[in-house]
Amino acid sequence: MAAASKHTEELVDLQAPMSSDDMDLSDGWEIVLVPEIEGEIPEFKPDAEDQTHGPEDDANTQIQERLKSKLAIHHANKQLSKSEQHAGPSSCTEAPGIPIWIDKAEQAIQASSEIDSAIPLNDLITGLGFSPAETPSTLPSGLVDALRNRLSEAYLTSTLKAAQSSPKPNETLPIFVFGAFVFPAVVWSVIRDLQLWKVACCMTPARIKGYKKCAVRHGTFPAAFPSAEPDAEIQGMVIFGMDSRTRRKRLERFQNAMYDLHRGMAEIVSAEGTVVKHEVVLYVWNGPSSKLVIPGEGQGDGGKWSASRMMRDPWARGIIERSGEKIPECCGWEEAHGTLEGKLEDLSQKMDNMEV
């Protein structure tokens, strides 16, 4: 990666909303405008600490243009809600003097084919709990962007050192997530002070050993629990930049009292292709074990939690689509599991046969 010093001129603020006048449409780019969110999210008033500007608030103009073609720029082109327009800047930090967004922009410019050859994208998708029939085209674009995002070794090393030297590491370590928070749109809806595409830039794939994931009875969310089995591991995502007090409180409130905060060591593939071990925090189930569907117990798909099923749950789907992203109506999941209409028709036919 080239030295960051070459990007110190002509810096611009990426937090500010972009207009059509700022964009070069000569390449045939289409501006996608998403209607403003109305009424359901209260206006966010950032704390004083959230308004502290860091080096990541600026990025080089050239890098910004290159980002358009690699990071689903339609998220940045959309009309922002009031909470986004007036929110303070990101609290993401990096090594002194190295703007995080420049670093991440250069990483995102890597050809996706190179990334996929190191870790096939479809393997990451199924590892998160999606049906094998799912493809990048059936998933929200923000999730695909996050799955393709890689962070440099220098950044990972600096964040680990900074978090471990903090007097409150549990509040500054990145968060390992494996359920609803793997969707940038869900994180965006909870923290409410960072643009969706920037949330995706804060995320990268990871795995953590010593834990297993399972379904919760009568629920759409998964649960993690410690396991001494040698093959115990969870594939998920790590979210950086969630170290402001406001963001942490909102994420913890979302988890509710059924989960405890644990510290563990995640394995992250860096932009250079090396595996970096990074300490993280994760939410672990503390409710009764009777509510967990342990894999192998039988129920349906063997107790495995389905990310595909949760993504199409009315609650999760509503949040994702409210962010401006879309989930295709016809998708691999329906091919594998059948549509509701098809299941009702099969049930009706079985009842008719019983009457005969």
mmCIF file of C-alpha atoms in Angstrom:
data_model
loop_
_atom_site.group_PDB
_atom_site.id
_atom_site.type_symbol
_atom_site.label_atom_id
_atom_site.label_comp_id
_atom_site.label_asym_id
_atom_site.label_seq_id
_atom_site.Cartn_x
_atom_site.Cartn_y
_atom_site.Cartn_z
ATOM 1 C CA MET A 1 0.000 0.000 0.000
ATOM 2 C CA ALA A 2 1.350 3.434 -0.880
ATOM 3 C CA ALA A 3 2.257 5.844 1.887
ATOM 4 C CA ALA A 4 -0.694 7.809 3.183
ATOM 5 C CA SER A 5 1.281 11.069 2.958
ATOM 6 C CA LYS A 6 0.555 11.344 -0.769
ATOM 7 C CA HIS A 7 -3.129 11.816 0.055
ATOM 8 C CA THR A 8 -2.670 14.817 2.337
ATOM 9 C CA GLU A 9 -3.603 17.424 -0.282
ATOM 10 C CA GLU A 10 -7.074 18.500 -1.429
ATOM 11 C CA LEU A 11 -8.867 16.703 1.378
ATOM 12 C CA VAL A 12 -12.641 16.710 1.430
ATOM 13 C CA ASP A 13 -15.232 15.825 4.045
ATOM 14 C CA LEU A 14 -16.830 12.451 3.324
ATOM 15 C CA GLN A 15 -19.388 12.939 6.082
ATOM 16 C CA ALA A 16 -21.153 15.696 4.137
ATOM 17 C CA PRO A 17 -24.044 14.671 1.857
ATOM 18 C CA MET A 18 -23.139 14.552 -1.831
ATOM 19 C CA SER A 19 -25.157 16.255 -4.534
ATOM 20 C CA SER A 20 -25.434 15.484 -8.217
ATOM 21 C CA ASP A 21 -23.178 18.495 -8.926
ATOM 22 C CA ASP A 22 -20.320 16.719 -7.145
ATOM 23 C CA MET A 23 -20.427 13.673 -9.416
ATOM 24 C CA ASP A 24 -19.002 12.942 -12.804
ATOM 25 C CA LEU A 25 -21.739 11.109 -14.687
ATOM 26 C CA SER A 26 -19.704 10.687 -17.862
ATOM 27 C CA ASP A 27 -19.207 7.009 -17.059
ATOM 28 C CA GLY A 28 -22.941 6.402 -17.139
ATOM 29 C CA TRP A 29 -23.480 6.398 -13.367
ATOM 30 C CA GLU A 30 -27.085 6.555 -12.314
ATOM 31 C CA ILE A 31 -27.929 8.500 -9.175
ATOM 32 C CA VAL A 32 -30.272 6.487 -6.980
ATOM 33 C CA LEU A 33 -32.260 8.642 -4.577
ATOM 34 C CA VAL A 34 -33.919 7.000 -1.604
ATOM 35 C CA PRO A 35 -36.916 8.800 -0.058
ATOM 36 C CA GLU A 36 -36.267 10.467 3.267
ATOM 37 C CA ILE A 37 -37.134 8.395 6.333
ATOM 38 C CA GLU A 38 -40.164 9.879 8.014
ATOM 39 C CA GLY A 39 -41.104 9.923 11.636
ATOM 40 C CA GLU A 40 -40.049 6.487 12.840
ATOM 41 C CA ILE A 41 -36.498 7.350 13.928
ATOM 42 C CA PRO A 42 -36.167 10.242 16.414
ATOM 43 C CA GLU A 43 -33.726 12.987 15.572
ATOM 44 C CA PHE A 44 -30.275 12.115 16.894
ATOM 45 C CA LYS A 45 -28.504 14.707 19.046
ATOM 46 C CA PRO A 46 -24.878 13.602 19.399
ATOM 47 C CA ASP A 47 -23.006 13.791 22.662
ATOM 48 C CA ALA A 48 -20.071 16.162 22.903
ATOM 49 C CA GLU A 49 -17.618 13.287 22.459
ATOM 50 C CA ASP A 50 -19.328 12.258 19.231
ATOM 51 C CA GLN A 51 -18.626 15.709 17.753
ATOM 52 C CA THR A 52 -14.878 15.437 18.179
ATOM 53 C CA HIS A 53 -13.285 15.471 14.743
ATOM 54 C CA GLY A 54 -10.636 12.890 13.973
ATOM 55 C CA PRO A 55 -8.354 12.412 10.979
ATOM 56 C CA GLU A 56 -10.851 10.069 9.314
ATOM 57 C CA ASP A 57 -13.276 12.905 8.603
ATOM 58 C CA ASP A 58 -11.290 13.847 5.493
ATOM 59 C CA ALA A 59 -10.313 11.830 2.443
ATOM 60 C CA ASN A 60 -8.606 12.577 -0.814
ATOM 61 C CA THR A 61 -10.823 13.626 -3.728
ATOM 62 C CA GLN A 62 -9.286 11.042 -6.002
ATOM 63 C CA ILE A 63 -9.919 8.276 -3.488
ATOM 64 C CA GLN A 64 -13.506 9.437 -3.130
ATOM 65 C CA GLU A 65 -14.047 9.152 -6.886
ATOM 66 C CA ARG A 66 -12.592 5.650 -6.948
ATOM 67 C CA LEU A 67 -14.814 4.673 -4.060
ATOM 68 C CA LYS A 68 -17.869 5.354 -6.192
ATOM 69 C CA SER A 69 -17.161 2.376 -8.380
ATOM 70 C CA LYS A 70 -16.298 -0.029 -5.580
ATOM 71 C CA LEU A 71 -18.439 0.720 -2.543
ATOM 72 C CA ALA A 72 -22.025 0.945 -3.810
ATOM 73 C CA ILE A 73 -21.906 4.723 -3.990
ATOM 74 C CA HIS A 74 -25.670 4.904 -4.316
ATOM 75 C CA HIS A 75 -25.752 4.710 -0.509
ATOM 76 C CA ALA A 76 -23.866 8.002 -0.338
ATOM 77 C CA ASN A 77 -25.980 9.589 -3.078
ATOM 78 C CA LYS A 78 -29.260 9.025 -1.308
ATOM 79 C CA GLN A 79 -31.176 11.811 0.393
ATOM 80 C CA LEU A 80 -30.148 11.663 4.024
ATOM 81 C CA SER A 81 -32.514 11.680 6.955
ATOM 82 C CA LYS A 82 -32.270 14.464 9.505
ATOM 83 C CA SER A 83 -30.457 12.176 11.920
ATOM 84 C CA GLU A 84 -27.698 11.614 9.341
ATOM 85 C CA GLN A 85 -27.505 15.234 8.201
ATOM 86 C CA HIS A 86 -26.915 16.580 11.693
ATOM 87 C CA ALA A 87 -24.975 13.719 13.240
ATOM 88 C CA GLY A 88 -21.390 14.130 14.362
ATOM 89 C CA PRO A 89 -18.491 12.518 12.513
ATOM 90 C CA SER A 90 -17.385 8.934 12.862
ATOM 91 C CA SER A 91 -15.389 8.049 15.942
ATOM 92 C CA CYS A 92 -13.283 5.539 14.001
ATOM 93 C CA THR A 93 -9.585 6.090 14.656
ATOM 94 C CA GLU A 94 -6.390 4.766 13.168
ATOM 95 C CA ALA A 95 -2.663 5.085 13.711
ATOM 96 C CA PRO A 96 -1.569 8.725 14.160
ATOM 97 C CA GLY A 97 -1.638 10.662 10.917
ATOM 98 C CA ILE A 98 -3.260 7.940 8.798
ATOM 99 C CA PRO A 99 -6.882 8.746 7.882
ATOM 100 C CA ILE A 100 -8.957 5.595 8.190
ATOM 101 C CA TRP A 101 -11.118 6.325 5.162
ATOM 102 C CA ILE A 102 -8.082 6.718 2.887
ATOM 103 C CA ASP A 103 -6.747 3.412 4.162
ATOM 104 C CA LYS A 104 -10.054 1.651 3.626
ATOM 105 C CA ALA A 105 -10.641 3.275 0.257
ATOM 106 C CA GLU A 106 -7.397 1.856 -1.066
ATOM 107 C CA GLN A 107 -8.292 -1.568 0.287
ATOM 108 C CA ALA A 108 -11.703 -1.460 -1.359
ATOM 109 C CA ILE A 109 -10.125 -0.669 -4.718
ATOM 110 C CA GLN A 110 -8.527 -4.126 -4.814
ATOM 111 C CA ALA A 111 -10.095 -6.281 -7.490
ATOM 112 C CA SER A 112 -12.867 -8.360 -5.963
ATOM 113 C CA SER A 113 -11.608 -11.355 -7.941
ATOM 114 C CA GLU A 114 -8.336 -11.230 -5.986
ATOM 115 C CA ILE A 115 -10.225 -11.212 -2.705
ATOM 116 C CA ASP A 116 -12.552 -13.988 -3.811
ATOM 117 C CA SER A 117 -9.612 -16.151 -4.841
ATOM 118 C CA ALA A 118 -8.149 -15.881 -1.315
ATOM 119 C CA ILE A 119 -11.467 -16.512 0.472
ATOM 120 C CA PRO A 120 -14.320 -17.405 -1.900
ATOM 121 C CA LEU A 121 -17.205 -15.030 -1.328
ATOM 122 C CA ASN A 122 -19.743 -17.849 -1.468
ATOM 123 C CA ASP A 123 -17.889 -19.636 1.351
ATOM 124 C CA LEU A 124 -18.156 -16.518 3.493
ATOM 125 C CA ILE A 125 -21.867 -16.284 2.719
ATOM 126 C CA THR A 126 -22.639 -19.869 3.733
ATOM 127 C CA GLY A 127 -20.319 -19.537 6.726
ATOM 128 C CA LEU A 128 -22.517 -16.742 8.064
ATOM 129 C CA GLY A 129 -25.493 -19.106 8.018
ATOM 130 C CA PHE A 130 -27.048 -18.330 4.651
ATOM 131 C CA SER A 131 -28.514 -21.022 2.435
ATOM 132 C CA PRO A 132 -26.074 -22.458 -0.157
ATOM 133 C CA ALA A 133 -28.535 -21.222 -2.774
ATOM 134 C CA GLU A 134 -27.821 -17.593 -1.828
ATOM 135 C CA THR A 135 -25.490 -15.549 -4.030
ATOM 136 C CA PRO A 136 -24.262 -11.936 -3.830
ATOM 137 C CA SER A 137 -27.146 -10.964 -6.112
ATOM 138 C CA THR A 138 -29.727 -12.153 -3.550
ATOM 139 C CA LEU A 139 -28.157 -10.298 -0.617
ATOM 140 C CA PRO A 140 -28.223 -6.605 0.367
ATOM 141 C CA SER A 141 -25.386 -4.759 -1.344
ATOM 142 C CA GLY A 142 -24.144 -3.340 1.965
ATOM 143 C CA LEU A 143 -23.537 -6.850 3.298
ATOM 144 C CA VAL A 144 -21.647 -7.818 0.144
ATOM 145 C CA ASP A 145 -19.509 -4.663 0.448
ATOM 146 C CA ALA A 146 -18.697 -5.567 4.061
ATOM 147 C CA LEU A 147 -17.814 -9.151 3.130
ATOM 148 C CA ARG A 148 -15.364 -7.849 0.525
ATOM 149 C CA ASN A 149 -13.810 -5.244 2.812
ATOM 150 C CA ARG A 150 -10.276 -5.932 4.075
ATOM 151 C CA LEU A 151 -8.265 -3.931 6.604
ATOM 152 C CA SER A 152 -4.497 -3.467 6.539
ATOM 153 C CA GLU A 153 -2.186 -5.178 8.994
ATOM 154 C CA ALA A 154 -1.013 -1.753 10.163
ATOM 155 C CA TYR A 155 -4.560 -0.709 10.989
ATOM 156 C CA LEU A 156 -5.385 -3.952 12.804
ATOM 157 C CA THR A 157 -2.177 -3.758 14.840
ATOM 158 C CA SER A 158 -2.742 -0.131 15.807
ATOM 159 C CA THR A 159 -6.364 -0.643 16.870
ATOM 160 C CA LEU A 160 -5.467 -3.673 18.984
ATOM 161 C CA LYS A 161 -2.673 -1.793 20.729
ATOM 162 C CA ALA A 162 -4.895 1.228 21.367
ATOM 163 C CA ALA A 163 -7.788 -0.859 22.718
ATOM 164 C CA GLN A 164 -5.651 -3.007 25.009
ATOM 165 C CA SER A 165 -3.957 0.065 26.483
ATOM 166 C CA SER A 166 -7.318 1.686 27.188
ATOM 167 C CA PRO A 167 -8.474 1.809 30.838
ATOM 168 C CA LYS A 168 -11.788 0.324 29.650
ATOM 169 C CA PRO A 169 -10.904 -2.153 26.872
ATOM 170 C CA ASN A 170 -14.394 -3.666 26.832
ATOM 171 C CA GLU A 171 -15.667 -0.308 25.587
ATOM 172 C CA THR A 172 -12.998 0.181 22.922
ATOM 173 C CA LEU A 173 -12.349 -3.291 21.486
ATOM 174 C CA PRO A 174 -14.093 -4.028 18.170
ATOM 175 C CA ILE A 175 -17.245 -6.129 18.302
ATOM 176 C CA PHE A 176 -17.541 -9.610 16.818
ATOM 177 C CA VAL A 177 -21.068 -10.140 15.481
ATOM 178 C CA PHE A 178 -22.751 -13.177 13.939
ATOM 179 C CA GLY A 179 -26.502 -12.506 13.808
ATOM 180 C CA ALA A 180 -28.551 -9.475 12.837
ATOM 181 C CA PHE A 181 -25.548 -7.165 13.101
ATOM 182 C CA VAL A 182 -23.801 -8.816 10.139
ATOM 183 C CA PHE A 183 -26.143 -6.631 8.079
ATOM 184 C CA PRO A 184 -24.742 -3.077 7.918
ATOM 185 C CA ALA A 185 -28.329 -1.849 7.549
ATOM 186 C CA VAL A 186 -29.232 -3.204 11.004
ATOM 187 C CA VAL A 187 -26.168 -1.580 12.596
ATOM 188 C CA TRP A 188 -27.041 1.649 10.775
ATOM 189 C CA SER A 189 -30.590 1.569 12.129
ATOM 190 C CA VAL A 190 -29.355 1.126 15.717
ATOM 191 C CA ILE A 191 -26.490 3.640 15.955
ATOM 192 C CA ARG A 192 -28.237 6.230 13.720
ATOM 193 C CA ASP A 193 -25.234 8.553 13.349
ATOM 194 C CA LEU A 194 -23.232 7.065 10.477
ATOM 195 C CA GLN A 195 -24.058 6.685 6.795
ATOM 196 C CA LEU A 196 -24.797 3.149 5.666
ATOM 197 C CA TRP A 197 -21.869 2.804 3.289
ATOM 198 C CA LYS A 198 -19.485 3.946 6.037
ATOM 199 C CA VAL A 199 -20.872 1.261 8.357
ATOM 200 C CA ALA A 200 -19.930 -1.325 5.710
ATOM 201 C CA CYS A 201 -16.429 0.185 5.574
ATOM 202 C CA CYS A 202 -16.074 -0.424 9.331
ATOM 203 C CA MET A 203 -16.781 -4.155 8.948
ATOM 204 C CA THR A 204 -14.714 -7.122 7.800
ATOM 205 C CA PRO A 205 -15.161 -10.934 7.892
ATOM 206 C CA ALA A 206 -13.676 -12.869 10.815
ATOM 207 C CA ARG A 207 -14.030 -16.060 12.795
ATOM 208 C CA ILE A 208 -13.682 -16.852 16.472
ATOM 209 C CA LYS A 209 -12.830 -20.236 17.998
ATOM 210 C CA GLY A 210 -14.127 -21.722 21.227
ATOM 211 C CA TYR A 211 -17.769 -20.826 20.592
ATOM 212 C CA LYS A 212 -20.707 -22.324 18.744
ATOM 213 C CA LYS A 213 -23.799 -20.716 17.269
ATOM 214 C CA CYS A 214 -27.319 -22.108 17.347
ATOM 215 C CA ALA A 215 -30.931 -21.098 16.899
ATOM 216 C CA VAL A 216 -33.132 -19.852 19.728
ATOM 217 C CA ARG A 217 -36.510 -21.540 20.091
ATOM 218 C CA HIS A 218 -39.340 -19.482 18.632
ATOM 219 C CA GLY A 219 -36.916 -16.724 17.649
ATOM 220 C CA THR A 220 -35.179 -15.394 14.561
ATOM 221 C CA PHE A 221 -31.929 -14.472 16.326
ATOM 222 C CA PRO A 222 -29.004 -16.832 16.938
ATOM 223 C CA ALA A 223 -27.129 -17.350 20.178
ATOM 224 C CA ALA A 224 -23.462 -18.058 20.863
ATOM 225 C CA PHE A 225 -22.266 -20.256 23.702
ATOM 226 C CA PRO A 226 -18.783 -21.420 24.792
ATOM 227 C CA SER A 227 -17.721 -24.868 23.614
ATOM 228 C CA ALA A 228 -14.637 -26.967 24.338
ATOM 229 C CA GLU A 229 -15.071 -29.029 21.166
ATOM 230 C CA PRO A 230 -11.953 -28.792 18.967
ATOM 231 C CA ASP A 231 -13.918 -27.717 15.894
ATOM 232 C CA ALA A 232 -15.982 -25.086 17.705
ATOM 233 C CA GLU A 233 -15.892 -21.794 15.824
ATOM 234 C CA ILE A 234 -18.228 -19.105 14.530
ATOM 235 C CA GLN A 235 -17.898 -17.275 11.233
ATOM 236 C CA GLY A 236 -19.007 -13.674 11.561
ATOM 237 C CA MET A 237 -17.994 -10.057 11.120
ATOM 238 C CA VAL A 238 -15.947 -7.638 13.212
ATOM 239 C CA ILE A 239 -17.166 -4.050 13.513
ATOM 240 C CA PHE A 240 -14.592 -1.344 14.197
ATOM 241 C CA GLY A 241 -15.274 2.258 15.188
ATOM 242 C CA MET A 242 -18.050 1.504 17.674
ATOM 243 C CA ASP A 243 -16.087 2.931 20.595
ATOM 244 C CA SER A 244 -18.130 6.041 21.292
ATOM 245 C CA ARG A 245 -20.260 5.855 24.422
ATOM 246 C CA THR A 246 -23.460 6.581 22.477
ATOM 247 C CA ARG A 247 -22.928 3.821 19.921
ATOM 248 C CA ARG A 248 -21.995 1.229 22.533
ATOM 249 C CA LYS A 249 -25.059 1.983 24.616
ATOM 250 C CA ARG A 250 -27.362 1.638 21.621
ATOM 251 C CA LEU A 251 -25.821 -1.640 20.502
ATOM 252 C CA GLU A 252 -25.992 -3.076 24.025
ATOM 253 C CA ARG A 253 -29.600 -1.959 24.440
ATOM 254 C CA PHE A 254 -30.442 -3.841 21.248
ATOM 255 C CA GLN A 255 -28.927 -7.057 22.654
ATOM 256 C CA ASN A 256 -31.063 -6.826 25.839
ATOM 257 C CA ALA A 257 -30.378 -8.720 29.076
ATOM 258 C CA MET A 258 -30.223 -12.183 27.484
ATOM 259 C CA TYR A 259 -26.569 -11.759 26.488
ATOM 260 C CA ASP A 260 -23.319 -11.171 28.414
ATOM 261 C CA LEU A 261 -20.246 -9.455 27.012
ATOM 262 C CA HIS A 262 -17.245 -11.774 26.606
ATOM 263 C CA ARG A 263 -13.724 -11.101 25.366
ATOM 264 C CA GLY A 264 -12.170 -13.411 22.800
ATOM 265 C CA MET A 265 -9.597 -13.594 20.013
ATOM 266 C CA ALA A 266 -10.859 -13.343 16.436
ATOM 267 C CA GLU A 267 -8.958 -14.281 13.295
ATOM 268 C CA ILE A 268 -9.129 -11.673 10.531
ATOM 269 C CA VAL A 269 -7.703 -11.925 7.011
ATOM 270 C CA SER A 270 -5.922 -8.643 6.322
ATOM 271 C CA ALA A 271 -5.672 -6.730 3.056
ATOM 272 C CA GLU A 272 -2.230 -8.270 2.626
ATOM 273 C CA GLY A 273 -3.725 -11.771 2.845
ATOM 274 C CA THR A 274 -2.291 -12.659 6.254
ATOM 275 C CA VAL A 275 -4.316 -13.939 9.209
ATOM 276 C CA VAL A 276 -4.217 -11.432 12.072
ATOM 277 C CA LYS A 277 -5.423 -12.317 15.568
ATOM 278 C CA HIS A 278 -7.328 -9.414 17.090
ATOM 279 C CA GLU A 279 -8.953 -9.268 20.511
ATOM 280 C CA VAL A 280 -12.680 -8.550 20.329
ATOM 281 C CA VAL A 281 -15.793 -8.540 22.459
ATOM 282 C CA LEU A 282 -18.885 -10.589 21.612
ATOM 283 C CA TYR A 283 -22.335 -11.103 23.078
ATOM 284 C CA VAL A 284 -22.816 -14.596 24.547
ATOM 285 C CA TRP A 285 -26.125 -16.167 25.546
ATOM 286 C CA ASN A 286 -26.863 -16.087 29.287
ATOM 287 C CA GLY A 287 -30.470 -17.293 29.176
ATOM 288 C CA PRO A 288 -31.737 -20.793 29.988
ATOM 289 C CA SER A 289 -30.211 -23.533 27.859
ATOM 290 C CA SER A 290 -33.691 -24.981 27.358
ATOM 291 C CA LYS A 291 -34.408 -22.126 24.948
ATOM 292 C CA LEU A 292 -31.529 -23.073 22.656
ATOM 293 C CA VAL A 293 -31.889 -25.450 19.727
ATOM 294 C CA ILE A 294 -28.578 -27.285 19.852
ATOM 295 C CA PRO A 295 -27.501 -28.588 16.408
ATOM 296 C CA GLY A 296 -28.321 -32.263 16.079
ATOM 297 C CA GLU A 297 -31.498 -32.151 18.148
ATOM 298 C CA GLY A 298 -33.611 -32.573 15.088
ATOM 299 C CA GLN A 299 -35.839 -29.566 14.679
ATOM 300 C CA GLY A 300 -36.192 -28.688 11.027
ATOM 301 C CA ASP A 301 -32.729 -28.091 9.633
ATOM 302 C CA GLY A 302 -30.974 -29.811 12.544
ATOM 303 C CA GLY A 303 -30.977 -26.839 14.891
ATOM 304 C CA LYS A 304 -28.898 -24.645 12.621
ATOM 305 C CA TRP A 305 -29.743 -20.976 12.648
ATOM 306 C CA SER A 306 -30.660 -19.634 9.195
ATOM 307 C CA ALA A 307 -29.474 -16.167 8.205
ATOM 308 C CA SER A 308 -31.589 -16.470 5.054
ATOM 309 C CA ARG A 309 -34.724 -17.014 7.112
ATOM 310 C CA MET A 310 -33.960 -14.083 9.406
ATOM 311 C CA MET A 311 -33.191 -11.780 6.471
ATOM 312 C CA ARG A 312 -36.692 -12.390 5.136
ATOM 313 C CA ASP A 313 -38.392 -12.060 8.495
ATOM 314 C CA PRO A 314 -40.721 -9.016 8.321
ATOM 315 C CA TRP A 315 -38.759 -7.224 11.060
ATOM 316 C CA ALA A 316 -35.299 -7.604 9.497
ATOM 317 C CA ARG A 317 -36.557 -7.135 5.974
ATOM 318 C CA GLY A 318 -38.287 -3.912 6.983
ATOM 319 C CA ILE A 319 -35.080 -2.469 8.438
ATOM 320 C CA ILE A 320 -32.974 -3.474 5.450
ATOM 321 C CA GLU A 321 -35.396 -2.026 2.927
ATOM 322 C CA ARG A 322 -35.877 1.113 4.997
ATOM 323 C CA SER A 323 -32.160 1.775 4.624
ATOM 324 C CA GLY A 324 -32.595 1.938 0.861
ATOM 325 C CA GLU A 325 -31.434 -1.600 0.083
ATOM 326 C CA LYS A 326 -33.574 -4.273 -1.530
ATOM 327 C CA ILE A 327 -33.943 -8.018 -1.105
ATOM 328 C CA PRO A 328 -35.033 -9.713 -4.341
ATOM 329 C CA GLU A 329 -38.486 -11.282 -4.250
ATOM 330 C CA CYS A 330 -37.334 -14.358 -6.168
ATOM 331 C CA CYS A 331 -34.171 -15.788 -4.735
ATOM 332 C CA GLY A 332 -32.211 -18.935 -4.047
ATOM 333 C CA TRP A 333 -33.702 -19.247 -0.580
ATOM 334 C CA GLU A 334 -37.200 -19.618 -1.997
ATOM 335 C CA GLU A 335 -35.933 -22.156 -4.490
ATOM 336 C CA ALA A 336 -34.466 -24.198 -1.649
ATOM 337 C CA HIS A 337 -37.278 -23.811 0.891
ATOM 338 C CA GLY A 338 -40.309 -22.946 -1.209
ATOM 339 C CA THR A 339 -42.547 -19.900 -1.140
ATOM 340 C CA LEU A 340 -45.337 -19.431 1.378
ATOM 341 C CA GLU A 341 -47.907 -19.707 -1.403
ATOM 342 C CA GLY A 342 -46.365 -22.977 -2.544
ATOM 343 C CA LYS A 343 -46.406 -24.435 0.951
ATOM 344 C CA LEU A 344 -50.046 -23.457 1.445
ATOM 345 C CA GLU A 345 -50.939 -25.088 -1.855
ATOM 346 C CA ASP A 346 -49.129 -28.294 -0.854
ATOM 347 C CA LEU A 347 -50.916 -28.302 2.500
ATOM 348 C CA SER A 348 -54.278 -27.792 0.829
ATOM 349 C CA GLN A 349 -53.601 -30.672 -1.532
ATOM 350 C CA LYS A 350 -52.643 -32.962 1.365
ATOM 351 C CA MET A 351 -55.859 -32.083 3.179
ATOM 352 C CA ASP A 352 -57.876 -32.842 0.045
ATOM 353 C CA ASN A 353 -56.181 -36.234 -0.229
ATOM 354 C CA MET A 354 -56.970 -36.976 3.420
ATOM 355 C CA GLU A 355 -60.658 -36.255 2.827
ATOM 356 C CA VAL A 356 -60.707 -38.669 -0.083
#
